[in-house]
Amino acid sequence: MEIQGKIKLIGETQTVGSNGFRKRELVVTTEEQYPQHLSVDFVQDKTDLLNNFQVGQQVKVGINLRGREWISPQGETKHFNSIQGWRIDSVQQNQAAATAPPVPPMEAFEPASDLKENEPDDLPF
């Protein structure tokens, strides 16, 4: 899966536990009618992927959804979800414009002059 948006926050790398587990938070704000601020965790060697990015940059992030179950000491079951990043790429603002050829202005086209008003309309709709 992928999400795309603007970087709102890049956290510092944190080491958790005695095994040296590393994680780093990235918050991406989506650009849609109702923008979402999505927290994405990069873990272990993937934390270094964020070194070349800055707040405000447009990015596309490859993600995996993770879920886990936890049973409390009282026997209650709880479920937790997280978003884990595994790839991040910069998105150019004019990427769509660069891939499509430019459209010539309307003045470049000749108006049709050989229209036949008496032709039958054979369109099915």
PDB file of C-alpha atoms in Angstrom:
ATOM      1  CA  MET A   1       0.000   0.000   0.000  1.00  0.00           C
ATOM      2  CA  GLU A   2       1.062   3.591  -0.437  1.00  0.00           C
ATOM      3  CA  ILE A   3       0.217   6.963   1.030  1.00  0.00           C
ATOM      4  CA  GLN A   4       1.133  10.301  -0.466  1.00  0.00           C
ATOM      5  CA  GLY A   5       1.338  13.725   1.120  1.00  0.00           C
ATOM      6  CA  LYS A   6       3.522  16.333   2.745  1.00  0.00           C
ATOM      7  CA  ILE A   7       5.934  15.576   5.591  1.00  0.00           C
ATOM      8  CA  LYS A   8       4.700  17.213   8.800  1.00  0.00           C
ATOM      9  CA  LEU A   9       7.211  15.688  11.241  1.00  0.00           C
ATOM     10  CA  ILE A  10      10.304  13.501  11.224  1.00  0.00           C
ATOM     11  CA  GLY A  11      11.105  12.156  14.676  1.00  0.00           C
ATOM     12  CA  GLU A  12      14.475  11.234  16.104  1.00  0.00           C
ATOM     13  CA  THR A  13      15.565   7.591  16.046  1.00  0.00           C
ATOM     14  CA  GLN A  14      14.667   5.898  19.339  1.00  0.00           C
ATOM     15  CA  THR A  15      16.180   2.732  20.751  1.00  0.00           C
ATOM     16  CA  VAL A  16      13.658   0.636  22.675  1.00  0.00           C
ATOM     17  CA  GLY A  17      14.337  -2.332  24.957  1.00  0.00           C
ATOM     18  CA  SER A  18      17.516  -4.196  25.747  1.00  0.00           C
ATOM     19  CA  ASN A  19      17.768  -5.799  22.278  1.00  0.00           C
ATOM     20  CA  GLY A  20      18.482  -2.465  20.550  1.00  0.00           C
ATOM     21  CA  PHE A  21      15.191  -2.243  18.615  1.00  0.00           C
ATOM     22  CA  ARG A  22      15.198   1.066  16.697  1.00  0.00           C
ATOM     23  CA  LYS A  23      12.195   3.047  15.483  1.00  0.00           C
ATOM     24  CA  ARG A  24      11.569   6.466  13.989  1.00  0.00           C
ATOM     25  CA  GLU A  25       8.256   8.255  13.461  1.00  0.00           C
ATOM     26  CA  LEU A  26       7.223  10.072  10.283  1.00  0.00           C
ATOM     27  CA  VAL A  27       3.974  12.067  10.133  1.00  0.00           C
ATOM     28  CA  VAL A  28       2.542  12.621   6.652  1.00  0.00           C
ATOM     29  CA  THR A  29      -0.378  14.971   5.977  1.00  0.00           C
ATOM     30  CA  THR A  30      -2.491  13.773   3.065  1.00  0.00           C
ATOM     31  CA  GLU A  31      -3.820  16.289   0.563  1.00  0.00           C
ATOM     32  CA  GLU A  32      -7.463  15.427   0.115  1.00  0.00           C
ATOM     33  CA  GLN A  33     -10.784  17.064   0.991  1.00  0.00           C
ATOM     34  CA  TYR A  34     -10.305  16.093   4.652  1.00  0.00           C
ATOM     35  CA  PRO A  35      -6.508  15.934   5.194  1.00  0.00           C
ATOM     36  CA  GLN A  36      -5.298  13.200   7.524  1.00  0.00           C
ATOM     37  CA  HIS A  37      -2.170  13.303   9.690  1.00  0.00           C
ATOM     38  CA  LEU A  38      -0.852   9.742   9.484  1.00  0.00           C
ATOM     39  CA  SER A  39       1.898   8.492  11.777  1.00  0.00           C
ATOM     40  CA  VAL A  40       4.162   5.975  10.061  1.00  0.00           C
ATOM     41  CA  ASP A  41       6.825   4.019  11.981  1.00  0.00           C
ATOM     42  CA  PHE A  42      10.099   3.098  10.288  1.00  0.00           C
ATOM     43  CA  VAL A  43      11.940   0.360  12.196  1.00  0.00           C
ATOM     44  CA  GLN A  44      15.452  -1.117  12.420  1.00  0.00           C
ATOM     45  CA  ASP A  45      17.551  -0.384   9.291  1.00  0.00           C
ATOM     46  CA  LYS A  46      14.606   1.442   7.622  1.00  0.00           C
ATOM     47  CA  THR A  47      15.036   4.374  10.070  1.00  0.00           C
ATOM     48  CA  ASP A  48      17.975   5.564   7.947  1.00  0.00           C
ATOM     49  CA  LEU A  49      15.680   6.042   4.930  1.00  0.00           C
ATOM     50  CA  LEU A  50      14.376   9.259   6.519  1.00  0.00           C
ATOM     51  CA  ASN A  51      17.806  10.931   6.721  1.00  0.00           C
ATOM     52  CA  ASN A  52      17.507  12.586   3.290  1.00  0.00           C
ATOM     53  CA  PHE A  53      14.033  14.090   3.781  1.00  0.00           C
ATOM     54  CA  GLN A  54      12.793  17.341   5.345  1.00  0.00           C
ATOM     55  CA  VAL A  55       9.571  18.726   6.772  1.00  0.00           C
ATOM     56  CA  GLY A  56       7.372  20.178   4.016  1.00  0.00           C
ATOM     57  CA  GLN A  57       8.604  17.804   1.312  1.00  0.00           C
ATOM     58  CA  GLN A  58       6.069  15.924  -0.858  1.00  0.00           C
ATOM     59  CA  VAL A  59       6.550  12.157  -0.536  1.00  0.00           C
ATOM     60  CA  LYS A  60       5.083   8.788  -1.439  1.00  0.00           C
ATOM     61  CA  VAL A  61       5.496   6.198   1.335  1.00  0.00           C
ATOM     62  CA  GLY A  62       5.263   2.429   0.909  1.00  0.00           C
ATOM     63  CA  ILE A  63       3.501   1.012   3.976  1.00  0.00           C
ATOM     64  CA  ASN A  64       2.334  -2.203   5.592  1.00  0.00           C
ATOM     65  CA  LEU A  65      -0.529  -2.346   8.072  1.00  0.00           C
ATOM     66  CA  ARG A  66       0.344  -4.248  11.243  1.00  0.00           C
ATOM     67  CA  GLY A  67      -2.031  -5.560  13.889  1.00  0.00           C
ATOM     68  CA  ARG A  68      -1.417  -7.314  17.165  1.00  0.00           C
ATOM     69  CA  GLU A  69      -3.420  -8.752  19.996  1.00  0.00           C
ATOM     70  CA  TRP A  70      -2.717  -8.138  23.679  1.00  0.00           C
ATOM     71  CA  ILE A  71      -4.342  -9.873  26.634  1.00  0.00           C
ATOM     72  CA  SER A  72      -4.383  -7.850  29.841  1.00  0.00           C
ATOM     73  CA  PRO A  73      -3.648  -9.418  33.254  1.00  0.00           C
ATOM     74  CA  GLN A  74      -7.426  -9.342  33.824  1.00  0.00           C
ATOM     75  CA  GLY A  75      -7.963 -11.482  30.709  1.00  0.00           C
ATOM     76  CA  GLU A  76      -9.344  -8.696  28.482  1.00  0.00           C
ATOM     77  CA  THR A  77      -8.277  -8.883  24.851  1.00  0.00           C
ATOM     78  CA  LYS A  78      -7.253  -5.670  23.086  1.00  0.00           C
ATOM     79  CA  HIS A  79      -6.204  -5.149  19.470  1.00  0.00           C
ATOM     80  CA  PHE A  80      -3.719  -2.539  18.268  1.00  0.00           C
ATOM     81  CA  ASN A  81      -2.961  -1.373  14.734  1.00  0.00           C
ATOM     82  CA  SER A  82       0.101   0.401  13.388  1.00  0.00           C
ATOM     83  CA  ILE A  83       1.375   1.662  10.048  1.00  0.00           C
ATOM     84  CA  GLN A  84       4.910   0.565   9.236  1.00  0.00           C
ATOM     85  CA  GLY A  85       6.908   2.215   6.458  1.00  0.00           C
ATOM     86  CA  TRP A  86       9.349   0.306   4.285  1.00  0.00           C
ATOM     87  CA  ARG A  87      10.015   2.778   1.449  1.00  0.00           C
ATOM     88  CA  ILE A  88       9.891   6.541   0.883  1.00  0.00           C
ATOM     89  CA  ASP A  89      10.271   8.499  -2.359  1.00  0.00           C
ATOM     90  CA  SER A  90      10.228  12.198  -3.123  1.00  0.00           C
ATOM     91  CA  VAL A  91       7.343  13.365  -5.318  1.00  0.00           C
ATOM     92  CA  GLN A  92       7.966  16.239  -7.705  1.00  0.00           C
ATOM     93  CA  GLN A  93       5.239  18.912  -7.708  1.00  0.00           C
ATOM     94  CA  ASN A  94       5.105  19.034 -11.520  1.00  0.00           C
ATOM     95  CA  GLN A  95       5.408  15.279 -12.039  1.00  0.00           C
ATOM     96  CA  ALA A  96       2.047  14.965 -13.837  1.00  0.00           C
ATOM     97  CA  ALA A  97       2.755  17.952 -16.073  1.00  0.00           C
ATOM     98  CA  ALA A  98       6.163  16.560 -17.009  1.00  0.00           C
ATOM     99  CA  THR A  99       4.740  13.237 -18.247  1.00  0.00           C
ATOM    100  CA  ALA A 100       1.899  14.644 -20.379  1.00  0.00           C
ATOM    101  CA  PRO A 101       2.688  16.488 -23.614  1.00  0.00           C
ATOM    102  CA  PRO A 102       1.557  20.127 -23.722  1.00  0.00           C
ATOM    103  CA  VAL A 103      -1.829  20.797 -25.331  1.00  0.00           C
ATOM    104  CA  PRO A 104      -1.754  23.388 -28.131  1.00  0.00           C
ATOM    105  CA  PRO A 105      -4.019  26.434 -27.754  1.00  0.00           C
ATOM    106  CA  MET A 106      -7.507  26.352 -29.316  1.00  0.00           C
ATOM    107  CA  GLU A 107      -6.413  28.809 -32.039  1.00  0.00           C
ATOM    108  CA  ALA A 108      -4.129  26.095 -33.452  1.00  0.00           C
ATOM    109  CA  PHE A 109      -7.128  24.003 -34.576  1.00  0.00           C
ATOM    110  CA  GLU A 110      -9.203  24.719 -37.701  1.00  0.00           C
ATOM    111  CA  PRO A 111     -12.976  24.742 -37.282  1.00  0.00           C
ATOM    112  CA  ALA A 112     -14.804  21.950 -39.104  1.00  0.00           C
ATOM    113  CA  SER A 113     -16.457  23.266 -42.256  1.00  0.00           C
ATOM    114  CA  ASP A 114     -17.761  20.127 -43.984  1.00  0.00           C
ATOM    115  CA  LEU A 115     -20.521  19.217 -41.517  1.00  0.00           C
ATOM    116  CA  LYS A 116     -23.514  17.521 -43.172  1.00  0.00           C
ATOM    117  CA  GLU A 117     -26.707  18.485 -41.362  1.00  0.00           C
ATOM    118  CA  ASN A 118     -28.784  15.857 -43.230  1.00  0.00           C
ATOM    119  CA  GLU A 119     -26.718  12.821 -42.147  1.00  0.00           C
ATOM    120  CA  PRO A 120     -28.671  10.318 -40.038  1.00  0.00           C
ATOM    121  CA  ASP A 121     -27.733  10.070 -36.387  1.00  0.00           C
ATOM    122  CA  ASP A 122     -26.798   6.407 -35.947  1.00  0.00           C
ATOM    123  CA  LEU A 123     -25.418   6.647 -32.421  1.00  0.00           C
ATOM    124  CA  PRO A 124     -27.020   4.094 -30.059  1.00  0.00           C
ATOM    125  CA  PHE A 125     -27.612   6.579 -27.226  1.00  0.00           C
TER     126      PHE A 125
END
